[in-house]
CSV table of C-alpha atoms in Angstrom, one decimal:
chain,number,residue,atom,x,y,z
A,27,UNK,CA,0.0,0.0,0.0
A,28,UNK,CA,3.0,2.3,0.5
A,29,UNK,CA,3.2,3.2,-3.3
A,30,UNK,CA,-0.5,4.1,-3.3
A,31,UNK,CA,-0.4,6.2,-0.1
A,32,UNK,CA,3.0,7.9,-0.6
A,33,UNK,CA,2.6,11.7,-0.8
A,34,UNK,CA,5.5,11.8,-3.3
A,35,UNK,CA,3.6,10.3,-6.2
A,36,UNK,CA,6.7,9.6,-8.3
A,37,UNK,CA,6.9,6.4,-10.3
A,38,UNK,CA,10.0,5.1,-8.6
A,39,UNK,CA,8.0,4.8,-5.3
A,40,UNK,CA,6.6,1.7,-7.0
A,41,UNK,CA,10.0,0.0,-6.2
A,42,UNK,CA,8.7,-0.4,-2.7
A,43,UNK,CA,6.3,-3.0,-4.1
A,44,UNK,CA,9.3,-5.3,-5.0
A,45,UNK,CA,8.6,-7.7,-2.1
A,46,UNK,CA,5.0,-8.0,-3.2
A,47,UNK,CA,6.0,-8.7,-6.8
A,48,UNK,CA,8.5,-11.3,-5.6
A,49,UNK,CA,5.7,-13.1,-3.7
A,50,UNK,CA,3.4,-13.0,-6.7
A,51,UNK,CA,6.2,-14.4,-9.0
A,52,UNK,CA,6.9,-17.1,-6.4
A,53,UNK,CA,3.2,-18.2,-6.2
A,54,UNK,CA,2.4,-17.7,-9.9
A,55,UNK,CA,2.3,-21.4,-10.7
A,56,UNK,CA,-0.4,-21.9,-8.1
A,57,UNK,CA,-2.8,-19.3,-9.6
A,58,UNK,CA,-5.5,-20.0,-12.1
A,59,UNK,CA,-5.1,-18.7,-15.7
A,60,UNK,CA,-7.2,-15.6,-15.2
A,61,UNK,CA,-5.3,-14.6,-12.1
A,62,UNK,CA,-2.0,-15.1,-13.9
A,63,UNK,CA,-3.1,-12.9,-16.8
A,64,UNK,CA,-4.3,-10.2,-14.3
A,65,UNK,CA,-1.0,-10.3,-12.4
A,66,UNK,CA,1.1,-10.2,-15.6
A,67,UNK,CA,-0.9,-7.4,-17.1
A,68,UNK,CA,-0.8,-5.2,-13.9
A,69,UNK,CA,3.0,-5.8,-13.4
A,70,UNK,CA,3.8,-5.4,-17.1
A,71,UNK,CA,1.9,-2.1,-17.5
A,72,UNK,CA,3.5,-0.8,-14.2
A,73,UNK,CA,7.0,-1.8,-15.3
A,74,UNK,CA,6.9,-0.7,-18.9
A,75,UNK,CA,5.3,2.7,-18.4
A,76,UNK,CA,8.3,4.8,-18.7
A,77,UNK,CA,8.9,8.2,-20.2
A,78,UNK,CA,11.6,6.7,-22.4
A,79,UNK,CA,9.4,4.1,-23.9
A,80,UNK,CA,6.2,6.1,-24.4
A,81,UNK,CA,7.5,9.6,-25.2
A,82,UNK,CA,6.3,12.9,-23.8
A,83,UNK,CA,2.8,13.1,-25.1
A,84,UNK,CA,1.8,9.5,-24.6
A,85,UNK,CA,3.4,9.4,-21.1
A,86,UNK,CA,1.5,12.6,-20.1
A,87,UNK,CA,-1.8,11.2,-21.3
A,88,UNK,CA,-1.1,7.8,-19.7
A,89,UNK,CA,-0.3,9.4,-16.4
A,90,UNK,CA,-3.3,11.7,-16.5
A,91,UNK,CA,-5.6,8.6,-16.7
A,92,UNK,CA,-4.0,7.1,-13.5
A,93,UNK,CA,-3.5,3.7,-15.1
A,94,UNK,CA,-0.4,3.0,-13.1
A,95,UNK,CA,-2.5,3.5,-9.9
A,96,UNK,CA,-5.1,1.1,-11.2
A,97,UNK,CA,-2.3,-1.4,-11.9
A,98,UNK,CA,-1.0,-1.0,-8.4
A,99,UNK,CA,-4.5,-1.7,-7.1
A,100,UNK,CA,-4.5,-4.8,-9.4
A,101,UNK,CA,-1.3,-6.0,-7.7
A,102,UNK,CA,-3.0,-5.4,-4.3
A,103,UNK,CA,-6.0,-7.5,-5.4
A,104,UNK,CA,-3.8,-10.4,-6.6
A,105,UNK,CA,-2.0,-10.2,-3.2
A,106,UNK,CA,-5.4,-10.3,-1.4
A,107,UNK,CA,-6.4,-13.3,-3.5
A,108,UNK,CA,-3.1,-15.1,-2.5
A,109,UNK,CA,-3.7,-14.3,1.1
A,110,UNK,CA,-7.4,-15.5,1.0
A,111,UNK,CA,-6.2,-18.8,-0.5
A,112,UNK,CA,-3.6,-19.0,2.2
A,113,UNK,CA,-0.7,-19.0,-0.3
A,114,UNK,CA,0.9,-15.9,1.2
């Protein structure tokens, strides 16, 4: 939750989610196909959303839509699912 609650709001605060991502990757084989797709999509979008890859205009538009925040919430939902299934 720290990346979502941080007042800084910069993208590199998402690095604080690294332990959560490690847990998801460790338990990925135990998830159903839908959960795997959700996890990969959220992690992929969060990780590949950089200014260098998207360019100025696309990056500004992407950030104004708060998609990275939605992906962080998606990671949180996957973690909650793992916890509910007692895998975490």
